Short mmCIF file of C-alpha atoms and ligand atoms in Angstrom, two decimals:
data_model
loop_
_atom_site.label_atom_id
_atom_site.label_comp_id
_atom_site.label_asym_id
_atom_site.label_seq_id
_atom_site.Cartn_x
_atom_site.Cartn_y
_atom_site.Cartn_z
CA MET A 7 -27.63 11.95 19.93
CA ARG A 8 -26.65 9.81 22.91
CA ASP A 9 -27.22 6.11 23.33
CA PRO A 10 -26.64 5.04 26.92
CA ASN A 11 -27.12 1.38 26.01
CA VAL A 12 -23.91 1.07 24.00
CA ARG A 13 -21.08 -0.63 25.90
CA ILE A 14 -17.52 -0.64 24.61
CA PRO A 15 -14.94 -2.57 26.62
CA LEU A 16 -12.01 -0.26 27.30
CA PRO A 17 -8.46 -1.20 28.25
CA ALA A 18 -7.93 -0.63 31.98
CA VAL A 19 -5.43 2.20 31.38
CA VAL A 20 -7.89 4.06 29.15
CA SER A 21 -10.65 3.75 31.78
CA ARG A 22 -8.26 5.10 34.40
CA LEU A 23 -7.33 8.08 32.21
CA LEU A 24 -11.00 8.91 31.55
CA GLY A 25 -11.76 8.48 35.27
CA GLY A 26 -8.89 10.79 36.24
CA LEU A 27 -10.21 13.59 34.04
CA ARG A 28 -13.79 13.09 35.16
CA ARG A 29 -12.93 13.07 38.87
CA ALA A 30 -11.11 16.38 38.29
CA GLY A 31 -14.41 17.81 37.06
CA PHE A 32 -13.93 17.58 33.28
CA THR A 33 -15.82 15.61 30.65
CA ALA A 34 -13.81 13.05 28.69
CA TYR A 35 -14.42 10.43 26.01
CA VAL A 36 -12.62 8.01 23.77
CA VAL A 37 -13.14 9.25 20.25
CA GLY A 38 -12.66 8.63 16.54
CA GLY A 39 -11.05 5.52 15.09
CA CYS A 40 -11.16 3.49 18.31
CA VAL A 41 -14.93 3.96 18.67
CA ARG A 42 -15.47 3.11 15.00
CA ASP A 43 -13.31 -0.01 15.22
CA SER A 44 -14.89 -1.15 18.51
CA LEU A 45 -18.42 -0.84 17.11
CA MET A 46 -17.28 -2.95 14.14
CA GLY A 47 -15.95 -5.63 16.46
CA ARG A 48 -12.34 -4.84 15.50
CA THR A 49 -9.49 -4.25 17.90
CA PRO A 50 -8.50 -0.57 17.79
CA GLY A 51 -4.88 0.28 17.01
CA ASP A 52 -4.81 3.13 19.49
CA TRP A 53 -7.18 4.88 21.88
CA ASP A 54 -7.56 8.63 21.46
CA ILE A 55 -9.13 10.59 24.27
CA CYS A 56 -10.80 13.99 24.05
CA THR A 57 -11.75 16.18 26.98
CA SER A 58 -13.03 19.55 28.11
CA ALA A 59 -9.77 20.00 30.07
CA ARG A 60 -7.29 22.50 28.59
CA PRO A 61 -3.77 21.27 27.87
CA GLU A 62 -2.38 22.80 31.06
CA GLU A 63 -5.20 21.14 33.01
CA ILE A 64 -4.49 17.77 31.39
CA ARG A 65 -0.86 18.20 32.41
CA ARG A 66 -1.85 18.94 35.98
CA VAL A 67 -4.28 15.99 36.27
CA PHE A 68 -1.57 13.59 35.09
CA SER A 69 1.41 15.38 36.62
CA SER A 70 2.70 12.10 38.06
CA CYS A 71 3.04 10.60 34.54
CA ARG A 72 5.62 11.26 31.87
CA GLN A 73 4.19 13.43 29.11
CA ILE A 74 4.98 14.40 25.53
CA LEU A 75 4.08 18.00 24.81
CA THR A 76 4.93 18.42 21.14
CA GLY A 77 1.24 18.66 20.20
CA GLU A 78 0.27 21.02 23.02
CA LYS A 79 -0.34 23.97 20.71
CA HIS A 80 -3.04 21.94 18.98
CA GLY A 81 -4.46 20.82 22.30
CA THR A 82 -2.81 17.42 22.52
CA VAL A 83 -0.88 16.10 25.50
CA ALA A 84 0.40 12.53 25.25
CA VAL A 85 0.42 10.83 28.64
CA ILE A 86 2.74 7.84 28.89
CA VAL A 87 1.52 4.86 30.87
CA GLY A 88 3.47 1.60 30.90
CA GLY A 89 5.66 2.95 28.09
CA VAL A 90 2.65 3.58 25.82
CA PRO A 91 1.65 7.15 24.90
CA TYR A 92 -2.07 7.98 25.08
CA GLU A 93 -3.10 11.14 23.26
CA ILE A 94 -5.47 13.37 25.18
CA THR A 95 -6.80 16.33 23.21
CA THR A 96 -8.87 19.30 24.29
CA TYR A 97 -12.19 19.69 22.44
CA ARG A 98 -11.38 22.07 19.65
CA LEU A 99 -12.50 23.67 16.45
CA ASP A 100 -10.10 23.96 13.59
CA GLY A 101 -9.72 27.61 12.63
CA GLU A 102 -10.00 28.94 9.09
CA TYR A 103 -8.24 26.95 6.39
CA HIS A 104 -6.62 29.21 3.85
CA ASP A 105 -4.48 26.71 2.00
CA GLY A 106 -6.58 23.54 2.04
CA ARG A 107 -3.97 21.95 4.26
CA HIS A 108 -3.46 23.50 7.67
CA PRO A 109 -5.95 25.21 9.92
CA ASP A 110 -4.57 28.68 10.67
CA ALA A 111 -5.29 28.26 14.37
CA VAL A 112 -7.24 25.99 16.66
CA ARG A 113 -9.84 27.21 19.11
CA PHE A 114 -10.66 25.25 22.25
CA VAL A 115 -14.36 24.70 22.93
CA PRO A 116 -16.25 23.38 25.95
CA ASP A 117 -18.57 20.95 24.15
CA ILE A 118 -17.80 17.54 22.64
CA ARG A 119 -20.37 18.10 19.89
CA GLN A 120 -18.35 20.92 18.39
CA ASP A 121 -15.27 18.76 18.46
CA LEU A 122 -17.08 15.94 16.67
CA ALA A 123 -18.30 18.37 14.01
CA ARG A 124 -14.73 19.17 12.86
CA ARG A 125 -13.97 15.49 12.15
CA ASP A 126 -13.89 14.22 8.60
CA LEU A 127 -16.34 11.33 8.33
CA THR A 128 -19.47 10.42 10.25
CA ILE A 129 -17.99 7.01 11.13
CA ASN A 130 -14.97 8.82 12.63
CA ALA A 131 -17.07 11.35 14.55
CA MET A 132 -18.35 9.29 17.45
CA ALA A 133 -17.29 9.38 21.09
CA TYR A 134 -17.88 7.05 24.01
CA ALA A 135 -17.57 7.13 27.77
CA PRO A 136 -18.49 4.41 30.28
CA GLY A 137 -21.74 5.24 32.04
CA GLU A 138 -22.70 7.73 29.38
CA GLY A 139 -22.67 5.55 26.30
CA LEU A 140 -22.22 6.57 22.69
CA VAL A 141 -22.25 10.18 21.47
CA ASP A 142 -23.19 10.03 17.81
CA ALA A 143 -24.25 13.44 16.57
CA PHE A 144 -23.98 12.79 12.82
CA GLY A 145 -25.43 9.35 12.24
CA GLY A 146 -22.08 7.58 12.30
CA ARG A 147 -23.45 4.36 13.72
CA ALA A 148 -26.13 4.07 11.01
CA ASP A 149 -23.49 4.72 8.32
CA LEU A 150 -21.25 2.12 9.91
CA GLN A 151 -24.05 -0.42 9.78
CA ALA A 152 -24.93 0.48 6.18
CA GLY A 153 -21.30 0.56 5.05
CA ILE A 154 -21.36 4.21 4.00
CA ILE A 155 -18.54 6.76 3.92
CA ARG A 156 -20.06 10.21 4.39
CA CYS A 157 -18.53 13.56 5.29
CA VAL A 158 -19.64 15.34 8.43
CA GLY A 159 -21.46 18.39 7.12
CA ASP A 160 -21.14 19.77 3.60
CA PRO A 161 -18.61 17.60 1.73
CA ALA A 162 -17.52 20.35 -0.67
CA GLN A 163 -16.68 22.60 2.23
CA ARG A 164 -14.95 19.84 4.18
CA PHE A 165 -12.76 18.95 1.19
CA ALA A 166 -12.03 22.64 0.57
CA GLU A 167 -10.80 22.93 4.19
CA ASP A 168 -8.50 19.94 3.90
CA ALA A 169 -7.89 18.16 0.61
CA LEU A 170 -6.31 15.16 2.34
CA ARG A 171 -9.85 14.18 3.33
CA ILE A 172 -10.52 13.26 -0.31
CA LEU A 173 -7.93 10.54 -0.09
CA ARG A 174 -8.95 9.52 3.44
CA THR A 175 -12.45 8.99 2.07
CA LEU A 176 -11.16 6.53 -0.54
CA ARG A 177 -8.73 4.96 1.91
CA PHE A 178 -11.43 4.18 4.47
CA ALA A 179 -13.70 2.84 1.72
CA ALA A 180 -10.91 0.42 0.74
CA GLN A 181 -10.00 -0.53 4.30
CA LEU A 182 -13.56 -1.10 5.46
CA ASP A 183 -15.11 -2.20 2.14
CA PHE A 184 -17.57 0.70 2.31
CA THR A 185 -19.30 2.74 -0.40
CA LEU A 186 -19.12 6.51 -0.82
CA ASN A 187 -22.31 8.40 -0.18
CA SER A 188 -23.26 10.08 -3.47
CA ALA A 189 -22.87 13.69 -2.30
CA THR A 190 -19.48 12.84 -0.79
CA GLU A 191 -18.44 11.11 -4.02
CA ALA A 192 -19.53 14.01 -6.23
CA ALA A 193 -17.73 16.55 -4.04
CA ALA A 194 -14.56 14.43 -3.97
CA TYR A 195 -14.60 14.23 -7.75
CA ALA A 196 -15.20 17.96 -8.13
CA ALA A 197 -12.32 18.74 -5.74
CA ARG A 198 -9.92 16.06 -7.03
CA GLY A 199 -7.45 18.61 -8.45
CA THR A 200 -6.90 20.16 -5.02
CA VAL A 201 -5.16 17.02 -3.72
CA ALA A 202 -2.04 18.27 -5.49
CA GLN A 203 -1.63 20.83 -2.66
CA ILE A 204 -1.01 18.07 -0.16
CA SER A 205 2.54 17.00 0.60
CA ALA A 206 3.80 14.02 -1.39
CA GLU A 207 4.52 12.04 1.78
CA ARG A 208 0.96 12.31 3.02
CA ILE A 209 -0.47 11.44 -0.40
CA PHE A 210 1.79 8.43 -0.60
CA ALA A 211 0.83 7.27 2.91
CA GLU A 212 -2.89 7.42 2.07
CA LEU A 213 -2.52 5.68 -1.30
CA ASP A 214 -0.38 3.03 0.33
CA LYS A 215 -3.09 2.33 2.90
CA LEU A 216 -5.73 2.36 0.18
CA LEU A 217 -3.85 -0.26 -1.85
CA ALA A 218 -3.46 -2.44 1.26
CA GLY A 219 -7.20 -2.31 1.96
CA PRO A 220 -9.17 -5.51 1.35
CA ALA A 221 -11.53 -3.62 -0.99
CA ALA A 222 -8.79 -1.72 -2.86
CA GLY A 223 -9.72 -3.27 -6.21
CA ARG A 224 -13.37 -2.35 -5.90
CA VAL A 225 -12.57 1.22 -4.82
CA LEU A 226 -10.12 1.68 -7.69
CA ALA A 227 -12.70 0.35 -10.15
CA ALA A 228 -15.40 2.68 -8.87
CA GLN A 229 -13.35 5.78 -8.03
CA GLY A 230 -10.41 5.87 -10.42
CA ARG A 231 -11.55 9.21 -11.78
CA ILE A 232 -11.14 10.79 -8.33
CA LEU A 233 -7.58 9.46 -8.19
CA THR A 234 -6.72 11.25 -11.44
CA GLY A 235 -6.35 14.30 -9.17
CA VAL A 236 -3.25 12.67 -7.63
CA ILE A 237 -2.04 10.51 -10.52
CA PRO A 238 -3.15 12.18 -13.78
CA GLU A 239 -1.58 9.28 -15.74
CA ILE A 240 -4.60 7.21 -14.68
CA ALA A 241 -7.02 9.31 -16.75
CA PRO A 242 -6.16 7.87 -20.20
CA CYS A 243 -6.33 4.32 -18.76
CA ILE A 244 -10.02 4.79 -17.96
CA GLY A 245 -11.93 3.69 -21.03
CA CYS A 246 -8.79 2.60 -22.93
CA THR A 247 -10.23 -0.48 -24.65
CA GLN A 248 -8.30 -3.66 -25.37
CA PRO A 249 -10.02 -5.46 -28.23
CA GLY A 250 -8.77 -8.97 -29.00
CA LYS A 251 -8.94 -12.40 -27.47
CA TRP A 252 -6.98 -11.66 -24.30
CA HIS A 253 -8.97 -8.96 -22.59
CA CYS A 254 -12.50 -8.31 -21.43
CA TYR A 255 -11.83 -5.06 -19.53
CA ASP A 256 -10.47 -1.64 -20.39
CA VAL A 257 -7.01 -0.87 -19.02
CA TRP A 258 -8.29 0.71 -15.82
CA GLN A 259 -10.86 -1.94 -14.95
CA HIS A 260 -8.21 -4.55 -15.72
CA THR A 261 -5.84 -2.78 -13.32
CA ALA A 262 -8.47 -2.71 -10.58
CA LYS A 263 -9.21 -6.43 -11.06
CA ALA A 264 -5.50 -7.25 -10.98
CA VAL A 265 -5.07 -5.35 -7.69
CA GLU A 266 -8.02 -7.32 -6.33
CA ALA A 267 -6.58 -10.63 -7.55
CA LEU A 268 -3.05 -10.10 -6.21
CA ASP A 269 -2.06 -12.91 -3.86
CA VAL A 270 0.50 -11.82 -1.27
CA THR A 271 0.33 -14.84 1.03
CA GLY A 272 3.73 -15.72 2.44
CA MET A 273 5.33 -12.46 1.23
CA ASP A 274 7.16 -10.22 3.72
CA GLU A 275 6.05 -6.64 4.34
CA LYS A 276 8.37 -5.01 1.83
CA SER A 277 7.62 -7.50 -0.94
CA THR A 278 3.93 -7.05 -0.29
CA ARG A 279 4.16 -3.29 -0.68
CA VAL A 280 6.33 -3.61 -3.79
CA LEU A 281 3.83 -6.04 -5.32
CA ARG A 282 0.81 -3.85 -4.58
CA TRP A 283 2.35 -0.81 -6.23
CA ALA A 284 3.72 -2.83 -9.13
CA VAL A 285 0.33 -4.30 -9.93
CA PHE A 286 -1.37 -0.92 -9.44
CA LEU A 287 0.93 0.72 -12.02
CA HIS A 288 1.81 -2.24 -14.27
CA ASP A 289 -0.16 -1.09 -17.31
CA ILE A 290 0.10 2.67 -16.79
CA ALA A 291 1.87 3.11 -20.16
CA LYS A 292 -0.65 1.14 -22.20
CA PRO A 293 -2.62 4.16 -23.45
CA GLU A 294 0.62 5.67 -24.80
CA CYS A 295 1.64 2.43 -26.53
CA ARG A 296 -1.71 1.37 -27.96
CA THR A 297 -1.91 0.27 -31.59
CA VAL A 298 -4.62 -1.72 -33.35
CA GLY A 299 -3.60 -4.39 -35.86
CA PRO A 300 -5.36 -5.16 -39.14
CA ASP A 301 -7.26 -7.92 -37.31
CA GLY A 302 -8.80 -5.30 -35.02
CA ALA A 303 -6.84 -6.51 -31.97
CA ALA A 304 -5.07 -4.03 -29.71
CA HIS A 305 -1.34 -4.31 -29.12
CA PHE A 306 0.76 -2.34 -26.69
CA PRO A 307 4.36 -2.68 -27.86
CA GLY A 308 6.92 -1.41 -25.38
CA HIS A 309 4.42 -0.83 -22.58
CA ASN A 310 6.51 -2.81 -20.07
CA GLN A 311 9.63 -0.69 -20.29
CA ARG A 312 7.78 2.54 -20.76
CA GLY A 313 5.53 1.63 -17.84
CA GLY A 314 8.60 1.07 -15.69
CA ARG A 315 9.81 4.57 -16.55
CA MET A 316 6.41 6.16 -15.95
CA ALA A 317 6.05 4.35 -12.63
CA ARG A 318 9.46 5.67 -11.62
CA THR A 319 8.33 9.21 -12.41
CA ILE A 320 5.11 8.76 -10.45
CA LEU A 321 6.68 7.08 -7.42
CA THR A 322 9.52 9.59 -7.32
CA ARG A 323 6.99 12.41 -7.42
CA LEU A 324 5.20 10.75 -4.48
CA LYS A 325 8.53 10.44 -2.60
CA ALA A 326 8.08 6.69 -2.24
CA PRO A 327 10.93 4.87 -0.47
CA ALA A 328 13.82 3.84 -2.74
CA TYR A 329 13.33 0.09 -2.27
CA LEU A 330 9.76 0.46 -3.43
CA ILE A 331 10.64 2.48 -6.51
CA GLU A 332 13.37 0.03 -7.52
CA GLY A 333 11.31 -3.04 -6.72
CA ALA A 334 8.09 -1.97 -8.40
CA CYS A 335 9.69 -0.44 -11.49
CA GLY A 336 11.90 -3.49 -12.01
CA LEU A 337 8.85 -5.72 -12.03
CA ILE A 338 6.77 -3.44 -14.24
CA SER A 339 9.57 -3.22 -16.85
CA VAL A 340 9.40 -6.97 -17.47
CA HIS A 341 5.92 -7.92 -16.27
CA ASP A 342 4.90 -9.30 -19.66
CA CYS A 343 8.14 -11.15 -20.49
CA PRO A 344 7.99 -14.76 -21.68
CA LEU A 345 9.07 -17.43 -19.20
CA PRO A 346 11.37 -20.31 -20.16
CA ASN A 347 10.16 -23.80 -19.41
CA ASP A 348 13.40 -25.77 -19.69
CA ARG A 349 15.64 -26.33 -16.68
CA PHE A 350 18.67 -24.54 -18.14
CA GLY A 351 16.61 -21.54 -19.28
CA ILE A 352 15.01 -21.24 -15.85
CA LEU A 353 18.39 -21.43 -14.10
CA GLN A 354 19.80 -18.76 -16.39
CA MET A 355 16.92 -16.49 -15.53
CA MET A 356 17.40 -17.22 -11.83
CA ASN A 357 21.10 -16.40 -12.25
CA ARG A 358 20.34 -13.07 -13.91
CA SER A 359 17.41 -11.92 -11.79
CA GLY A 360 17.57 -13.88 -8.53
CA ALA A 361 14.90 -16.21 -7.22
CA PRO A 362 13.16 -13.62 -4.99
CA PHE A 363 12.64 -11.30 -7.96
CA LEU A 364 11.17 -14.13 -10.03
CA GLN A 365 8.87 -15.12 -7.21
CA ARG A 366 7.55 -11.57 -7.10
CA LEU A 367 7.31 -11.48 -10.89
CA CYS A 368 5.13 -14.59 -10.86
CA ARG A 369 2.74 -12.96 -8.36
CA VAL A 370 2.45 -9.96 -10.69
CA LYS A 371 1.87 -12.21 -13.68
CA ARG A 372 -0.79 -14.24 -11.90
CA ALA A 373 -2.64 -11.11 -10.77
CA ASP A 374 -2.38 -9.72 -14.30
CA LEU A 375 -3.72 -12.91 -15.89
CA ALA A 376 -6.55 -13.23 -13.37
CA ALA A 377 -7.79 -9.90 -14.74
CA HIS A 378 -7.81 -11.10 -18.36
CA ALA A 379 -10.67 -12.68 -20.30
CA ASN A 380 -11.75 -16.06 -19.02
CA ASN A 381 -10.67 -18.46 -21.78
CA ALA A 382 -8.43 -21.43 -22.51
CA ALA A 383 -5.51 -19.32 -23.78
CA VAL A 384 -5.43 -17.33 -20.55
CA GLU A 385 -5.78 -20.49 -18.46
CA ASN A 386 -2.84 -21.98 -20.30
CA ARG A 387 -0.65 -19.02 -19.55
CA THR A 388 -1.66 -19.10 -15.91
CA ARG A 389 -0.67 -22.77 -15.77
CA GLU A 390 2.70 -21.92 -17.33
CA VAL A 391 3.31 -19.24 -14.71
CA ARG A 392 2.44 -21.62 -11.89
CA ARG A 393 4.70 -24.32 -13.32
CA PHE A 394 7.57 -21.84 -13.63
CA GLU A 395 6.93 -20.61 -10.09
CA SER A 396 7.16 -24.07 -8.58
CA ARG A 397 10.23 -24.92 -10.64
CA VAL A 398 11.96 -21.76 -9.35
CA LEU A 399 11.08 -22.73 -5.80
CA GLU A 400 12.35 -26.26 -6.27
CA LEU A 401 15.54 -25.25 -8.11
CA SER A 402 16.39 -22.50 -5.66
CA ALA A 403 16.57 -25.18 -2.95
CA THR A 404 18.41 -27.81 -4.98
CA ALA A 405 20.37 -26.39 -7.92
CA CYS A 406 23.54 -24.36 -8.32
CA TYR A 407 22.88 -21.20 -10.31
CA THR A 408 25.19 -18.62 -8.70
CA LEU A 409 28.96 -18.32 -8.50
CA SER A 410 28.71 -18.30 -4.72
CA SER A 411 27.24 -21.81 -4.68
CA LEU A 412 29.72 -23.17 -7.22
CA ALA A 413 32.01 -25.83 -5.64
CA VAL A 414 35.14 -23.96 -6.74
CA ASN A 415 36.15 -20.33 -6.32
CA GLY A 416 38.76 -17.99 -7.77
CA SER A 417 41.54 -19.15 -5.41
CA ASP A 418 40.91 -22.78 -6.38
CA LEU A 419 41.34 -21.86 -10.04
CA MET A 420 44.53 -19.87 -9.47
CA ALA A 421 45.94 -22.71 -7.38
CA ALA A 422 45.20 -24.94 -10.35
CA GLY A 423 47.19 -22.67 -12.64
CA VAL A 424 44.70 -20.16 -14.05
CA ALA A 425 46.47 -16.80 -14.41
CA PRO A 426 45.19 -14.12 -12.02
CA GLY A 427 43.09 -11.52 -13.79
CA PRO A 428 39.96 -11.54 -15.96
CA ALA A 429 40.52 -15.16 -16.98
CA VAL A 430 39.52 -16.24 -13.48
CA GLY A 431 36.07 -14.70 -13.66
CA ARG A 432 35.53 -15.88 -17.20
CA THR A 433 36.47 -19.43 -16.31
CA LEU A 434 34.29 -19.48 -13.20
CA ASN A 435 31.36 -18.38 -15.35
CA GLU A 436 31.98 -21.07 -17.90
CA LEU A 437 32.11 -23.68 -15.16
CA LEU A 438 28.85 -22.34 -13.75
CA GLN A 439 27.22 -22.59 -17.18
CA ALA A 440 28.45 -26.17 -17.46
CA VAL A 441 26.98 -27.03 -14.04
CA MET A 442 23.67 -25.32 -14.88
CA ALA A 443 23.50 -27.27 -18.14
CA GLN A 444 24.21 -30.46 -16.13
CA ARG A 445 27.28 -31.22 -18.23
CA VAL A 446 29.43 -31.30 -15.08
CA PRO A 447 28.36 -32.08 -11.48
CA ASN A 448 28.90 -29.28 -8.97
CA GLU A 449 31.87 -31.01 -7.30
CA LYS A 450 35.35 -29.62 -6.89
CA ALA A 451 37.25 -32.51 -8.46
CA ALA A 452 34.91 -32.73 -11.43
CA LEU A 453 35.11 -28.98 -12.02
CA LEU A 454 38.90 -28.87 -11.81
CA ALA A 455 39.02 -31.78 -14.26
CA GLU A 456 37.20 -29.56 -16.76
CA LEU A 457 39.81 -26.82 -16.56
CA PRO A 458 42.25 -27.96 -19.26
CA ALA A 459 39.49 -28.19 -21.87
CA ILE A 460 38.07 -24.79 -20.97
CA LEU A 461 41.46 -23.08 -20.96
CA LYS A 462 42.34 -24.60 -24.29
CA GLU A 463 39.03 -23.39 -25.71
CA GLN A 464 39.71 -19.89 -24.33
CA GLN A 465 43.11 -19.77 -25.98
CA SER A 466 41.89 -20.82 -29.39
P1 ATP B 9 -6.56 4.71 11.76
O1 ATP B 9 -7.03 3.38 12.13
O2 ATP B 9 -6.08 4.80 10.35
O3 ATP B 9 -5.59 5.35 12.73
P2 ATP B 9 -8.28 6.83 12.64
O4 ATP B 9 -9.73 7.09 12.45
O5 ATP B 9 -7.79 6.69 14.03
O6 ATP B 9 -7.90 5.57 11.76
P3 ATP B 9 -6.42 9.00 12.42
O7 ATP B 9 -5.76 9.53 11.21
O8 ATP B 9 -5.58 8.36 13.48
O9 ATP B 9 -7.53 8.00 11.90
O10 ATP B 9 -7.24 10.20 13.04
C1 ATP B 9 -7.95 10.10 14.27
C2 ATP B 9 -9.28 10.85 14.17
O11 ATP B 9 -9.03 12.24 13.89
C3 ATP B 9 -10.16 10.38 13.03
O12 ATP B 9 -10.97 9.28 13.42
C4 ATP B 9 -10.98 11.62 12.72
O13 ATP B 9 -12.01 11.77 13.67
C5 ATP B 9 -9.99 12.74 12.96
N1 ATP B 9 -9.26 13.14 11.75
C6 ATP B 9 -8.04 12.67 11.32
N2 ATP B 9 -7.64 13.29 10.20
C7 ATP B 9 -8.61 14.18 9.90
C8 ATP B 9 -8.76 15.16 8.87
N3 ATP B 9 -7.86 15.28 7.91
N4 ATP B 9 -9.88 15.91 8.91
C9 ATP B 9 -10.79 15.78 9.88
N5 ATP B 9 -10.70 14.89 10.86
C10 ATP B 9 -9.63 14.11 10.90
MG1 MG B 10 -5.70 6.51 14.64
#
């Protein structure tokens, strides 16, 4: 179906590329994500072009431009204009899929419609060219307006061809805040086990985008059972009840709410990713640790540490980057720990864990608590976390809690007569403790004046 009335403003370079192909006698369109994003009023990340020209013809039309030919076998030539590569791909059909991952071969076709039919979702299967308007053969625009994620064609077959599409379906639902069409949802659930064929890196990349989507929490809540195909550890969380005064959700719904509640404002990119994964997996060990007390309340002893270990297994399996594994598992292992409220206790914790870690921990705790029952006990805890958080912020700017900010160092101590060796480190630590406890100001003279007493104590 064509709609000549649709107008999408194209970057000048993209118009020139389409014009070049058309003047050479070929048809050409922008296609896929850029059309979807433009119709939604979003700025596309990149502009993909498809054309009836064969790769060698594309190369000839743009022979004056630099080109990248690594995708030529699949019909893609990247033409570089102003340092930016633009992918131009010949209309194609994917050949037979025998492994649910790679088409065995691609076949070039003359008609855009056939090219659109091989694409995964209706909202990703639209093309546009100036003067011609929108080519929307599968109802993509209506689905876009209604907020529906729907496979092009028979979803069971499309997922059997390429299992990554199952995760793309959930990822787009989370990114766009869309709902799965029921046939697509049922087929994704039925095929969930096939996702295991996909490479860990690609699974991780899709899950990572899913978790970063504004509707991640809602998609997790609704579609967790599809995700059990990639992370089987999720299955026992679904329906794992948490009787008692603290909770109003089962473990999985609680997790989904916590992901939704996570506040990452002001966090850098790495911290943000660490936090998202930490919150996503923070209670993954609860089903294995569940006990019910005589009062009928559920307890989950050891679920922090065990959760940290399980998260490490999961993230390692997914080949997540090392900083993410370390960061997320470190947080999960202590996510439920009590927080001190006295100055010395807070400084000791800052000394052991570092202020950045504690700032992340507080984000996890707040997200976790926001997904608890709504009562005074939970509100109290949330207030305690916020108080701790602002104390950490304040103290990290004003207080001394590390050896490196102590007003004396090892050489100062040795110059003052402390014997080289382990005594130096021990003495520095004692001085730091004294400064943290506000028994001594963090000033060189005052600290050196403490030395005789400390050394005497050490000798006794
Ligand atoms: P993004 O904003 O994430 O880049 P996108 O829609 O551009 O979104 P890409 O992964 O860049 O997604 O793919 C470009 C287009 O190629 C898609 O819009 C879709 O038409 C098609 N496509 C990508 N992956 C698949 C797949 N696994 N199966 C079928 N079609 C696909
Ligand atoms: Mg893209």
